GROMACS .gro file of C-alpha atoms in nm:
model
  188
    1UNK     CA    1  -0.030   0.022  -0.006
    2UNK     CA    2   0.098   0.356  -0.090
    3UNK     CA    3   0.166   0.612   0.205
    4UNK     CA    4   0.086   0.910   0.161
    5UNK     CA    5  -0.051   1.308   0.319
    6UNK     CA    6  -0.353   1.203   0.516
    7UNK     CA    7  -0.510   1.563   0.499
    8UNK     CA    8  -0.711   1.365   0.174
    9UNK     CA    9  -0.866   1.118   0.431
   10UNK     CA   10  -1.112   0.848   0.243
   11UNK     CA   11  -1.287   1.142   0.025
   12UNK     CA   12  -1.261   0.988  -0.272
   13UNK     CA   13  -1.255   1.334  -0.454
   14UNK     CA   14  -0.956   1.466  -0.243
   15UNK     CA   15  -0.813   1.184  -0.327
   16UNK     CA   16  -0.838   1.186  -0.681
   17UNK     CA   17  -0.720   1.585  -0.614
   18UNK     CA   18  -0.399   1.498  -0.424
   19UNK     CA   19  -0.262   1.213  -0.628
   20UNK     CA   20  -0.344   1.391  -0.968
   21UNK     CA   21  -0.298   1.758  -0.957
   22UNK     CA   22  -0.187   1.877  -0.620
   23UNK     CA   23   0.141   2.026  -0.615
   24UNK     CA   24   0.217   1.966  -1.010
   25UNK     CA   25   0.337   2.232  -1.150
   26UNK     CA   26   0.097   2.458  -1.338
   27UNK     CA   27   0.258   2.776  -1.610
   28UNK     CA   28  -0.085   2.787  -1.746
   29UNK     CA   29  -0.222   3.128  -1.748
   30UNK     CA   30  -0.618   3.010  -1.758
   31UNK     CA   31  -0.553   2.700  -1.470
   32UNK     CA   32  -0.365   2.945  -1.251
   33UNK     CA   33  -0.670   3.147  -1.252
   34UNK     CA   34  -0.889   2.892  -1.180
   35UNK     CA   35  -0.657   2.801  -0.874
   36UNK     CA   36  -0.660   3.159  -0.790
   37UNK     CA   37  -0.996   3.187  -0.792
   38UNK     CA   38  -1.044   2.837  -0.584
   39UNK     CA   39  -0.855   2.942  -0.311
   40UNK     CA   40  -0.999   3.242  -0.287
   41UNK     CA   41  -1.357   3.139  -0.251
   42UNK     CA   42  -1.223   2.843  -0.038
   43UNK     CA   43  -1.134   3.147   0.239
   44UNK     CA   44  -1.324   3.059   0.556
   45UNK     CA   45  -1.424   2.682   0.395
   46UNK     CA   46  -1.357   2.388   0.369
   47UNK     CA   47  -1.122   2.277   0.026
   48UNK     CA   48  -1.353   1.989  -0.016
   49UNK     CA   49  -1.653   2.258  -0.040
   50UNK     CA   50  -1.431   2.339  -0.309
   51UNK     CA   51  -1.381   2.065  -0.461
   52UNK     CA   52  -1.725   1.949  -0.456
   53UNK     CA   53  -1.831   2.292  -0.668
   54UNK     CA   54  -1.500   2.282  -0.880
   55UNK     CA   55  -1.745   2.161  -1.230
   56UNK     CA   56  -1.981   2.447  -1.148
   57UNK     CA   57  -1.738   2.703  -1.098
   58UNK     CA   58  -1.578   2.616  -1.450
   59UNK     CA   59  -1.935   2.651  -1.615
   60UNK     CA   60  -1.981   2.988  -1.399
   61UNK     CA   61  -1.685   3.205  -1.492
   62UNK     CA   62  -1.642   3.040  -1.818
   63UNK     CA   63  -1.396   2.786  -1.827
   64UNK     CA   64  -1.163   3.019  -1.637
   65UNK     CA   65  -1.107   3.269  -1.941
   66UNK     CA   66  -0.990   3.503  -1.761
   67UNK     CA   67  -1.031   3.785  -2.082
   68UNK     CA   68  -1.384   3.689  -2.054
   69UNK     CA   69  -1.489   3.712  -1.667
   70UNK     CA   70  -1.267   4.047  -1.666
   71UNK     CA   71  -1.606   4.149  -1.889
   72UNK     CA   72  -1.837   4.000  -1.644
   73UNK     CA   73  -2.093   4.322  -1.519
   74UNK     CA   74  -2.383   4.343  -1.310
   75UNK     CA   75  -2.539   4.136  -1.476
   76UNK     CA   76  -2.325   3.892  -1.418
   77UNK     CA   77  -2.267   3.889  -1.037
   78UNK     CA   78  -2.608   3.884  -0.997
   79UNK     CA   79  -2.609   3.562  -1.218
   80UNK     CA   80  -2.327   3.424  -1.002
   81UNK     CA   81  -2.515   3.495  -0.725
   82UNK     CA   82  -2.802   3.324  -0.798
   83UNK     CA   83  -2.619   3.018  -0.882
   84UNK     CA   84  -2.642   2.780  -0.654
   85UNK     CA   85  -2.438   2.491  -0.793
   86UNK     CA   86  -2.126   2.770  -0.619
   87UNK     CA   87  -2.049   2.924  -0.352
   88UNK     CA   88  -2.226   3.296  -0.362
   89UNK     CA   89  -2.018   3.525  -0.159
   90UNK     CA   90  -2.076   3.871  -0.310
   91UNK     CA   91  -1.706   3.955  -0.240
   92UNK     CA   92  -1.530   3.694  -0.269
   93UNK     CA   93  -1.742   3.712  -0.680
   94UNK     CA   94  -1.669   4.052  -0.709
   95UNK     CA   95  -1.298   3.956  -0.647
   96UNK     CA   96  -1.315   3.708  -0.917
   97UNK     CA   97  -1.420   3.951  -1.113
   98UNK     CA   98  -1.138   4.220  -1.010
   99UNK     CA   99  -0.889   4.012  -0.999
  100UNK     CA  100  -0.917   3.909  -1.400
  101UNK     CA  101  -0.852   4.236  -1.491
  102UNK     CA  102  -0.562   4.273  -1.241
  103UNK     CA  103  -0.443   3.925  -1.409
  104UNK     CA  104  -0.446   4.147  -1.766
  105UNK     CA  105  -0.292   4.421  -1.690
  106UNK     CA  106  -0.009   4.178  -1.544
  107UNK     CA  107   0.004   3.956  -1.849
  108UNK     CA  108   0.054   4.320  -2.021
  109UNK     CA  109   0.328   4.402  -1.846
  110UNK     CA  110   0.528   4.065  -1.801
  111UNK     CA  111   0.393   3.919  -2.139
  112UNK     CA  112   0.225   3.620  -1.901
  113UNK     CA  113   0.035   3.538  -1.568
  114UNK     CA  114   0.317   3.253  -1.489
  115UNK     CA  115   0.548   3.499  -1.520
  116UNK     CA  116   0.501   3.695  -1.334
  117UNK     CA  117   0.343   3.504  -1.063
  118UNK     CA  118   0.637   3.216  -1.087
  119UNK     CA  119   0.921   3.531  -1.005
  120UNK     CA  120   0.792   3.499  -0.636
  121UNK     CA  121   0.963   3.135  -0.627
  122UNK     CA  122   1.249   3.217  -0.936
  123UNK     CA  123   1.053   3.025  -1.175
  124UNK     CA  124   1.088   2.720  -0.945
  125UNK     CA  125   0.895   2.459  -0.699
  126UNK     CA  126   1.023   2.495  -0.309
  127UNK     CA  127   1.137   2.163  -0.226
  128UNK     CA  128   0.982   2.148   0.122
  129UNK     CA  129   1.119   1.867   0.337
  130UNK     CA  130   0.783   1.752   0.553
  131UNK     CA  131   0.711   1.505   0.785
  132UNK     CA  132   0.355   1.600   0.970
  133UNK     CA  133   0.095   1.806   0.838
  134UNK     CA  134   0.164   2.000   1.196
  135UNK     CA  135   0.502   2.117   1.025
  136UNK     CA  136   0.299   2.194   0.721
  137UNK     CA  137   0.334   2.633   0.733
  138UNK     CA  138   0.015   2.855   0.613
  139UNK     CA  139   0.283   3.128   0.505
  140UNK     CA  140   0.644   3.186   0.336
  141UNK     CA  141   0.816   3.477   0.296
  142UNK     CA  142   0.684   3.385  -0.082
  143UNK     CA  143   0.377   3.430  -0.010
  144UNK     CA  144   0.372   3.747   0.189
  145UNK     CA  145   0.605   3.893  -0.096
  146UNK     CA  146   0.314   3.745  -0.345
  147UNK     CA  147   0.035   3.913  -0.189
  148UNK     CA  148   0.209   4.237  -0.057
  149UNK     CA  149   0.290   4.276  -0.460
  150UNK     CA  150  -0.074   4.143  -0.565
  151UNK     CA  151  -0.236   4.428  -0.369
  152UNK     CA  152  -0.026   4.646  -0.488
  153UNK     CA  153  -0.188   4.553  -0.829
  154UNK     CA  154  -0.532   4.545  -0.740
  155UNK     CA  155  -0.569   4.196  -0.674
  156UNK     CA  156  -0.842   4.065  -0.403
  157UNK     CA  157  -0.870   3.811  -0.141
  158UNK     CA  158  -0.510   3.803  -0.196
  159UNK     CA  159  -0.382   3.728   0.167
  160UNK     CA  160  -0.011   3.524   0.295
  161UNK     CA  161  -0.227   3.203   0.381
  162UNK     CA  162  -0.485   3.209   0.053
  163UNK     CA  163  -0.126   3.309  -0.171
  164UNK     CA  164   0.037   3.056   0.019
  165UNK     CA  165  -0.252   2.800  -0.043
  166UNK     CA  166  -0.219   2.899  -0.399
  167UNK     CA  167   0.133   2.818  -0.431
  168UNK     CA  168   0.074   2.449  -0.291
  169UNK     CA  169  -0.175   2.370  -0.512
  170UNK     CA  170  -0.030   2.555  -0.819
  171UNK     CA  171   0.342   2.301  -0.717
  172UNK     CA  172   0.514   2.651  -0.718
  173UNK     CA  173   0.564   2.453  -0.338
  174UNK     CA  174   0.621   2.117  -0.272
  175UNK     CA  175   0.400   2.041   0.050
  176UNK     CA  176   0.351   1.668  -0.011
  177UNK     CA  177   0.503   1.485   0.307
  178UNK     CA  178   0.876   1.346   0.251
  179UNK     CA  179   0.693   1.021   0.274
  180UNK     CA  180   0.404   1.022   0.053
  181UNK     CA  181   0.452   0.857  -0.274
  182UNK     CA  182   0.342   1.225  -0.437
  183UNK     CA  183   0.626   1.379  -0.266
  184UNK     CA  184   0.928   1.215  -0.501
  185UNK     CA  185   0.682   1.230  -0.834
  186UNK     CA  186   0.608   1.600  -0.849
  187UNK     CA  187   0.978   1.658  -0.763
  188UNK     CA  188   1.106   1.554  -1.088
   0.00000   0.00000   0.00000
């Protein structure tokens, strides 16, 4: 039997996410935007809740195409507030739209959101050597720097803890426990 991180417990959706996505380096702007939106949506909630609604989020947020989301208006916000398939928090929804606009501005300056966001780790995955979940940080020097710079650029719902969760999801940091079979796979 493979050893794994304990946090997915016995939930098939969480296990699949852990085993196939979490910590895998992402360099696609739409996928990065997806994680940015979903990690902001998670604030105050469980990742399990977000994952269960992920397909609904993809539909509601136009497959996380930042150019399309940046054009959302009050009517779109109203549509999303009435969508029972997603998390209906007005501030989080509005921040997703403003974050899409900020992402497009970053893309203009840096050529891609990917280039910008990965600059906080020098373009490489930070490989932590965690032995237990208790060792896992909630934020880091890099996530604090990312948060500060993103806020300066107009991003919202991007505090250091949300940025750190984003970094974990996008593979900017490998926080699989060292005994987990994914630690080495993701680290290649």
